[in-house]
Amino acid sequence: MSKDIRSFFTVISKKSDANSPKAASPAVKKKPKRIIDSDDEDVISATPDKEQKKVEKKREVLSSDSDEDAKKKRKTEEPKLKPVNVADVFKNSPIKQSKVEVPQTPEVKPTKAEEKKPKNRKKKHDAEKEIHNNSAFNKTLEDLDDDIFEQSIHLIESIEEAYQGDKEKKESKNESDSQVQSAKKRSRNDSSSDNQTPKKKKIEHSDSGIDPGQEAHEKKRYSAMLYQRYLNRGEPKHLGMKELPKGKPNCLQNLCFLRTGVLDSLDSEEFANIIKQHGGRVVHAVSKKVNYVVVGAEPGPAKLAKAESYNIPNISEDELLDMILTKSGMEPKYCKKNTSCDSEDLGIDLNHETKPSKEKISNKTEPKKETPEKKSSVKKQNGTAPSKIEQEIKSETLSSNSFYSQPGTSKVSESTKIENKVEAVQLSLPEKYKPQTLRAVIGQQGDSSNLAKLKHWLENWYKNQDPKVKKTLARPSPWSTKKDDGAYFKCALLSGPPGVGKTTTATLVAKELGLDIVEFNASDTRSKKLLHEEVAQLLSTKTIAGYATGQPNVNRNRVLLMDEVDGMAGNEDRGGIQELIQLIKNSSVPIICMCNDRNHQKIRSLVNYCFDLKFTKPKLEQIRGAMMSICCKENIDVSTQALTEIIAGTGCDVRQTLNHLALLGSTKGEITVEVAEKESKASKKDTVMGPWEVCRTVFTKSEHKDMSVADRARLFFFDYSLGPLFIQENYLRVQPEGSKKEGLLKAALTADSISVGDIIESKIRRTNNWALLESQAFFSSVIPGHYMSGHFNSQINFPAWLGKNSKKNKFKRLISELQSHTRTSASASKMAVKLDYLVPLRNAIFTPLIKNGLEGINQAVGVMKDYNLLREDVDSLIELCQWLQGENPMNSIDSKVKSAFTRTYNKQVTLLPYAPASGVSKKKAAALESDLLDELDEISDNEDDDDISKNAMIKVKKKTAPKGKKADEGKGTSKNEKKGKAKKK
Amino acid sequence: MLWADKYRPKELSSLSYHKQQALDLRNLTKDGDFPHLLVYGPLGAGKKTRIMCLLRELYGPGVDRLKVETMNFTTPSNKKLEISTVGSNYHIEVNPSDVGINDRVVIMDVIKNVAQSQQLNANTQREFKVILLTDVDNLTKDAQHALRRTMEKYIANCRIILCTTSISRVIPAIRSRCLCIRVPAPSIDDITSILTNVAAKESVSLPPELAKRIAEKSDRNLRRALLMCEACKVQKQGLVASQSVSEPDWQIFIRNIASKIVKEQSIATLAKIRENLYELIIFGIPSEIIFNTLLEEMLKNCDLELGRQIVEQAALYEHRMAQGNKEIFHLEAFVAKCMCLYQNMMQELMACEF
């Protein structure tokens, strides 16, 4: 950069005037620039008048040339660097400073003008446009001179220029070293602006003229020095000392900022935050899209240079803060405080303010409203300037704006009115903006939407339910992918999360089709009895209106709305669902049921009888659109970002979003992103993590590295019964960080911790000491997560422990059965049976079968008899023995032998010392008994028999069963005795 | 019928080892009465055989007419449970730990009922019944405390015989109320002679070397020795001195686990071993036995220092296992720790060599 600067100086010394005419012609095109440039001149005032005049003349000549000449190609390049040069040249201030603040500021306007205009008009014919602009600008200037400004108002550009002109004047006055008359200045404006552009050109040329080798060397040295400086540069001088402004959230909308150097009080994060808060954008590389470069101490020269090349205005931190203030309608205060801030800064500020106004004007959206405000703010800012100037400005602004000042003020008053209204917003937004037409239901547009389906179903209901038609309709299979219009069903079930518009949809559809709604919701008792009586009655009654009009079938226009079906629960609504199903079966009117959880146990039976319509949450964008319009109607000032936050926070629940908006809208006039974020965070429903997720988070380093210990412990509590199992199951699948050698050690430590966790758990369960749960969280979850923190090698498995445990219990049961059967002949305890008996016993039964085939059967059955084994016991014996060898002895036996074996066993009247197959027979007996009891109940219900007889009957039944059992047992024992005797013998 | 059951002695006098003890028991019942007994000893030492002999001595052959009954009861939380009992007219055998943590209810309800009911005809029978409780070491503390008072209160009507493998888990209060009889495992010589006798009765020639080998392999468990012997016979159609004695499969399985630990110490092996341990647990091998066997097998491959460390760890984790719920957690932790120790030792050895 320094080089550049030097070069600038050389340029100045060499070719300040000489080259100017050449370049002048192309530069003329942009009116705003010119104006600004003229500003600079005014400000500086060091330049002799003579020179200016000279240039003027030349310019005039050249400008005419330029219009005709096709030299326009250069234009794009020429604007680059110009402002800097100018400033440097004219101002003798220190280089850096000049770069940072003063010189670049004039760019503000040029870039804006440049960018905006071409954009608006499409960049195709840049050159032409610029020429046009030129002429237009010249015109307007003349207009200004002649005080016929009002007449040319219809040209929006001219308005802008007018502002700029005003500002320039102000600045110049602020300078107050030369109180020149406004008219004169204007005339000079032209000349000066033209003056500068040529200079820039010259500079460029000079740059290129430098010896390349020397340049490279210089560059190198310089960049090294720069880098050193960059490394040594400190923190913001007044970090956190300034009170940051709180402007309107959108005041920097569509603006893009770039920071370079160390700002006075903001570090990079704060800087980004403050801009984002106000709707702006922060980038880190210079591009054409950047609107401002915020320059701090020791800025990066490359960035500055590039920014200059794009004609991006440089501003200081204070200016930025003031910009925020002024744009949100407050008084700027930062620059004033800064005594070092010279008048130029103010001017720059003003420029910034005007920019948005310019934009708006060019957009023609609401130019009138905006402009007056700007004006006023402009005036305010100039409060420091001498009163004379102020007056002048006022008169000027007024005169120039007289055309539209009136409507503008009226608008302002309107807006204030609106703001007053905002405070009186009613809290019942959801009610107020309940969709009134089918179209207004969010997320239910389109033919395949639930709303359309419901409407179609309801329209065709009577047609479909006609007995003749009904026969032709088949019940759709629940797995068919075909589109189903629900013609078969008498009832529709709308299911979906709260706040997606189920009830609204249903009521609207019914209204649209002209049906009367009979609604039952959770506030009504809906027990079996009540449903049966009331609803049936309601549905069968006819409205008097029907008789009056003589319509025979009055039932027709009715629909039964069963809202919140899943709320049919508890003692109050007992049997409600069953009755509802009955009702649906026999209904002569369409029924619409609504519920939140379609998979609920209670609803499942109902689903079979319903046309199933699942409502999903509308998309965030859909909601946002509707909310924006409501906010607009209600004058709730909320940014898109904030609204997005709120909607996301409610989980796309329209009703809740509205409630939030109502609350926020009533408390404050506007909703900032911050507030919205806070609010949405507070309202955010706690998402429950599944055990899989928990397990992944516990072990995956990338996911838990930012979590505090307490957060990690909290993971455990998502499911403290399943979580530890998941962790135990999966910790060996984790690839822990660090060397492989340590992996085993870590695994051992983890296993140790898990084992402690198990002890704690058993303590908790045994003594109900749930306070220990937190300790368990650490041993079962946090510590394993700490040791084995890494990443998963394979997918997370469901804990095998559960399955294994139930299997273990099954085998335990088998063994205990076996043990109790063999108990009379073998004295072995369960453990002994398990450890020693199983295999020999199995072999004793099956070896004869395998070896001898059919002849071995008797021997095998003999063993079974000896040990009082049942046929089922043999199977369980096989299962119990099969765990290792994996071979089933049954497989090696001929199927003939097998069946013969079974037959022989069945033929033998085995005398068992126990009630055979107690489990099964008991269940059967119990079932039988209960059946009998039920029958009896029914009989008694139907016939209202005497209590005594009923009781007697039951007693009889009950008695018989035990008797039979006893008899069996008696038999068993007697036979046993016989057996014992036989044995003795 | 298997030999183990076929040649079970029925009389105290026909017992073939610990004869002095048999004599003592006989004397104990001479006057037709005896105190509560607490019989303890390792598996396959002949505890139950001795108890049945004792009862037979007391009541005559009627005690052999066993029948299995199920008794129903409801827990305080209205859970209906049933427990199967084995008994004759004179005694009843219950394993309260069958119903897990509800064993206290069994003690309180079932046993108290039996104990409370008096014999109608005291002439033909003894004036007391015998309640035989097995697996007392698995009783919860609550159940054991519930047993204390019952034992004292109904001593007129019933005698309680407790049968357990380890006395350490029986509370001292119960121990002091009982006459403790320890039935030690038979010596290898005892087992050899019994095996020879049985073989002679079955008219199978049993080479003495094989008998000795079986006795040694059987871990001084007479039942196991007999079963193994029979298995040998089936295997080779007769007994040969040189034939191999097949061990219980679970023992082999655990040995494999131990060798895996020694062979490769890695997380992957640990995962495999977990599966194996699950297998063992599922098939109902008691985790204490898994622990013991595993430790024994491990120690075969260890030097003294490492062995000391491993034993220390084993003690720690077995203790934890007794306190905790899920055996696999502790077994796994033990295996992991063993692997670590083993790996360390190997690394040290390597370091020494270089």
mmCIF file of N, CA, C and O in Angstrom, chain A residues 81-122:
data_model
loop_
_atom_site.group_PDB
_atom_site.id
_atom_site.type_symbol
_atom_site.label_atom_id
_atom_site.label_comp_id
_atom_site.label_asym_id
_atom_site.label_seq_id
_atom_site.Cartn_x
_atom_site.Cartn_y
_atom_site.Cartn_z
ATOM 1 N N LEU A 81 -9.727 3.266 -7.377
ATOM 2 C CA LEU A 81 -8.648 3.988 -6.727
ATOM 3 C C LEU A 81 -8.820 5.499 -6.742
ATOM 4 O O LEU A 81 -8.109 6.199 -6.072
ATOM 5 N N LYS A 82 -9.728 5.937 -7.521
ATOM 6 C CA LYS A 82 -9.805 7.385 -7.677
ATOM 7 C C LYS A 82 -9.991 8.113 -6.359
ATOM 8 O O LYS A 82 -9.234 9.028 -6.045
ATOM 9 N N PRO A 83 -10.986 7.725 -5.600
ATOM 10 C CA PRO A 83 -11.252 8.523 -4.408
ATOM 11 C C PRO A 83 -10.021 8.648 -3.546
ATOM 12 O O PRO A 83 -9.728 9.732 -3.041
ATOM 13 N N VAL A 84 -9.338 7.573 -3.384
ATOM 14 C CA VAL A 84 -8.177 7.584 -2.510
ATOM 15 C C VAL A 84 -7.187 8.615 -2.991
ATOM 16 O O VAL A 84 -6.703 9.451 -2.240
ATOM 17 N N ASN A 85 -6.961 8.526 -4.238
ATOM 18 C CA ASN A 85 -5.970 9.424 -4.787
ATOM 19 C C ASN A 85 -6.345 10.857 -4.503
ATOM 20 O O ASN A 85 -5.554 11.654 -4.020
ATOM 21 N N VAL A 86 -7.564 11.084 -4.778
ATOM 22 C CA VAL A 86 -8.032 12.448 -4.617
ATOM 23 C C VAL A 86 -7.763 12.918 -3.211
ATOM 24 O O VAL A 86 -7.195 13.984 -2.979
ATOM 25 N N ALA A 87 -8.184 12.078 -2.314
ATOM 26 C CA ALA A 87 -8.051 12.466 -0.923
ATOM 27 C C ALA A 87 -6.591 12.710 -0.576
ATOM 28 O O ALA A 87 -6.244 13.694 0.048
ATOM 29 N N ASP A 88 -5.815 11.774 -0.987
ATOM 30 C CA ASP A 88 -4.397 11.889 -0.679
ATOM 31 C C ASP A 88 -3.830 13.195 -1.209
ATOM 32 O O ASP A 88 -3.096 13.895 -0.527
ATOM 33 N N VAL A 89 -4.264 13.382 -2.376
ATOM 34 C CA VAL A 89 -3.731 14.562 -3.032
ATOM 35 C C VAL A 89 -4.133 15.809 -2.284
ATOM 36 O O VAL A 89 -3.311 16.637 -1.921
ATOM 37 N N PHE A 90 -5.402 15.880 -2.065
ATOM 38 C CA PHE A 90 -5.878 17.142 -1.534
ATOM 39 C C PHE A 90 -5.622 17.302 -0.064
ATOM 40 O O PHE A 90 -5.386 18.390 0.413
ATOM 41 N N LYS A 91 -5.666 16.229 0.594
ATOM 42 C CA LYS A 91 -5.478 16.330 2.045
ATOM 43 C C LYS A 91 -4.078 15.948 2.391
ATOM 44 O O LYS A 91 -3.570 14.944 1.905
ATOM 45 N N ASN A 92 -3.539 16.681 3.272
ATOM 46 C CA ASN A 92 -2.178 16.376 3.677
ATOM 47 C C ASN A 92 -2.143 15.592 4.964
ATOM 48 O O ASN A 92 -1.146 15.549 5.661
ATOM 49 N N SER A 93 -3.210 15.058 5.256
ATOM 50 C CA SER A 93 -3.282 14.273 6.500
ATOM 51 C C SER A 93 -2.427 13.029 6.364
ATOM 52 O O SER A 93 -2.091 12.612 5.263
ATOM 53 N N PRO A 94 -2.090 12.399 7.498
ATOM 54 C CA PRO A 94 -1.286 11.169 7.458
ATOM 55 C C PRO A 94 -1.911 10.136 6.532
ATOM 56 O O PRO A 94 -3.136 10.032 6.452
ATOM 57 N N ILE A 95 -1.081 9.388 5.945
ATOM 58 C CA ILE A 95 -1.536 8.486 4.893
ATOM 59 C C ILE A 95 -2.593 7.531 5.389
ATOM 60 O O ILE A 95 -3.639 7.369 4.792
ATOM 61 N N LYS A 96 -2.246 6.932 6.459
ATOM 62 C CA LYS A 96 -3.168 5.900 6.954
ATOM 63 C C LYS A 96 -4.530 6.469 7.221
ATOM 64 O O LYS A 96 -5.534 5.960 6.768
ATOM 65 N N GLN A 97 -4.495 7.467 8.005
ATOM 66 C CA GLN A 97 -5.780 8.063 8.371
ATOM 67 C C GLN A 97 -6.583 8.364 7.139
ATOM 68 O O GLN A 97 -7.746 8.006 7.024
ATOM 69 N N SER A 98 -5.894 9.006 6.280
ATOM 70 C CA SER A 98 -6.619 9.426 5.087
ATOM 71 C C SER A 98 -7.228 8.217 4.410
ATOM 72 O O SER A 98 -8.348 8.247 3.941
ATOM 73 N N LYS A 99 -6.459 7.200 4.403
ATOM 74 C CA LYS A 99 -6.996 5.995 3.757
ATOM 75 C C LYS A 99 -8.175 5.460 4.514
ATOM 76 O O LYS A 99 -9.178 5.066 3.968
ATOM 77 N N VAL A 100 -7.976 5.417 5.791
ATOM 78 C CA VAL A 100 -8.975 4.753 6.603
ATOM 79 C C VAL A 100 -10.309 5.452 6.549
ATOM 80 O O VAL A 100 -11.316 4.846 6.292
ATOM 81 N N GLU A 101 -10.235 6.731 6.789
ATOM 82 C CA GLU A 101 -11.532 7.367 6.962
ATOM 83 C C GLU A 101 -11.860 8.370 5.863
ATOM 84 O O GLU A 101 -12.860 8.238 5.178
ATOM 85 N N VAL A 102 -10.995 9.308 5.759
ATOM 86 C CA VAL A 102 -11.389 10.443 4.962
ATOM 87 C C VAL A 102 -11.540 10.139 3.488
ATOM 88 O O VAL A 102 -12.593 10.346 2.923
ATOM 89 N N PRO A 103 -10.524 9.648 2.895
ATOM 90 C CA PRO A 103 -10.562 9.604 1.444
ATOM 91 C C PRO A 103 -11.608 8.645 0.913
ATOM 92 O O PRO A 103 -12.215 8.939 -0.104
ATOM 93 N N GLN A 104 -11.760 7.561 1.562
ATOM 94 C CA GLN A 104 -12.632 6.561 0.968
ATOM 95 C C GLN A 104 -14.106 6.891 1.120
ATOM 96 O O GLN A 104 -14.926 6.410 0.379
ATOM 97 N N THR A 105 -14.364 7.648 2.103
ATOM 98 C CA THR A 105 -15.765 7.951 2.344
ATOM 99 C C THR A 105 -16.484 8.467 1.128
ATOM 100 O O THR A 105 -17.621 8.093 0.892
ATOM 101 N N PRO A 106 -15.876 9.306 0.386
ATOM 102 C CA PRO A 106 -16.608 9.813 -0.775
ATOM 103 C C PRO A 106 -17.088 8.696 -1.677
ATOM 104 O O PRO A 106 -18.016 8.883 -2.436
ATOM 105 N N GLU A 107 -16.459 7.602 -1.566
ATOM 106 C CA GLU A 107 -16.844 6.496 -2.440
ATOM 107 C C GLU A 107 -18.277 6.068 -2.220
ATOM 108 O O GLU A 107 -18.907 5.555 -3.110
ATOM 109 N N VAL A 108 -18.696 6.235 -1.037
ATOM 110 C CA VAL A 108 -20.014 5.740 -0.675
ATOM 111 C C VAL A 108 -21.013 6.004 -1.768
ATOM 112 O O VAL A 108 -21.690 5.106 -2.229
ATOM 113 N N LYS A 109 -21.032 7.204 -2.120
ATOM 114 C CA LYS A 109 -22.055 7.553 -3.113
ATOM 115 C C LYS A 109 -21.780 6.962 -4.471
ATOM 116 O O LYS A 109 -22.661 6.350 -5.054
ATOM 117 N N PRO A 110 -20.595 7.150 -4.930
ATOM 118 C CA PRO A 110 -20.361 6.622 -6.265
ATOM 119 C C PRO A 110 -20.724 5.162 -6.380
ATOM 120 O O PRO A 110 -21.444 4.779 -7.300
ATOM 121 N N THR A 111 -20.213 4.394 -5.472
ATOM 122 C CA THR A 111 -20.483 2.958 -5.607
ATOM 123 C C THR A 111 -21.961 2.710 -5.619
ATOM 124 O O THR A 111 -22.465 1.964 -6.440
ATOM 125 N N LYS A 112 -22.575 3.314 -4.696
ATOM 126 C CA LYS A 112 -24.024 3.071 -4.584
ATOM 127 C C LYS A 112 -24.697 3.402 -5.903
ATOM 128 O O LYS A 112 -25.433 2.609 -6.464
ATOM 129 N N ALA A 113 -24.403 4.583 -6.296
ATOM 130 C CA ALA A 113 -25.050 5.036 -7.513
ATOM 131 C C ALA A 113 -24.707 4.103 -8.647
ATOM 132 O O ALA A 113 -25.573 3.654 -9.380
ATOM 133 N N GLU A 114 -23.437 3.797 -8.680
ATOM 134 C CA GLU A 114 -22.983 2.945 -9.756
ATOM 135 C C GLU A 114 -23.705 1.625 -9.737
ATOM 136 O O GLU A 114 -24.230 1.170 -10.737
ATOM 137 N N GLU A 115 -23.676 1.076 -8.571
ATOM 138 C CA GLU A 115 -24.231 -0.269 -8.477
ATOM 139 C C GLU A 115 -25.728 -0.273 -8.700
ATOM 140 O O GLU A 115 -26.257 -1.117 -9.393
ATOM 141 N N LYS A 116 -26.319 0.623 -8.038
ATOM 142 C CA LYS A 116 -27.773 0.580 -8.070
ATOM 143 C C LYS A 116 -28.314 0.826 -9.461
ATOM 144 O O LYS A 116 -29.175 0.138 -9.943
ATOM 145 N N LYS A 117 -27.772 1.818 -10.026
ATOM 146 C CA LYS A 117 -28.359 2.191 -11.317
ATOM 147 C C LYS A 117 -28.186 1.125 -12.363
ATOM 148 O O LYS A 117 -29.154 0.725 -12.981
ATOM 149 N N PRO A 118 -27.006 0.676 -12.522
ATOM 150 C CA PRO A 118 -26.859 -0.370 -13.534
ATOM 151 C C PRO A 118 -27.744 -1.555 -13.236
ATOM 152 O O PRO A 118 -28.330 -2.144 -14.134
ATOM 153 N N LYS A 119 -27.844 -1.873 -11.986
ATOM 154 C CA LYS A 119 -28.662 -3.027 -11.645
ATOM 155 C C LYS A 119 -30.087 -2.797 -12.080
ATOM 156 O O LYS A 119 -30.747 -3.665 -12.637
ATOM 157 N N ASN A 120 -30.559 -1.646 -11.738
ATOM 158 C CA ASN A 120 -31.953 -1.363 -12.043
ATOM 159 C C ASN A 120 -32.217 -1.420 -13.525
ATOM 160 O O ASN A 120 -33.266 -1.855 -13.971
ATOM 161 N N ARG A 121 -31.262 -0.966 -14.213
ATOM 162 C CA ARG A 121 -31.535 -0.855 -15.646
ATOM 163 C C ARG A 121 -30.877 -1.961 -16.443
ATOM 164 O O ARG A 121 -30.784 -1.864 -17.666
ATOM 165 N N LYS A 122 -30.356 -2.878 -15.777
ATOM 166 C CA LYS A 122 -29.657 -3.977 -16.450
ATOM 167 C C LYS A 122 -28.375 -3.474 -17.084
ATOM 168 O O LYS A 122 -28.350 -2.491 -17.805
#
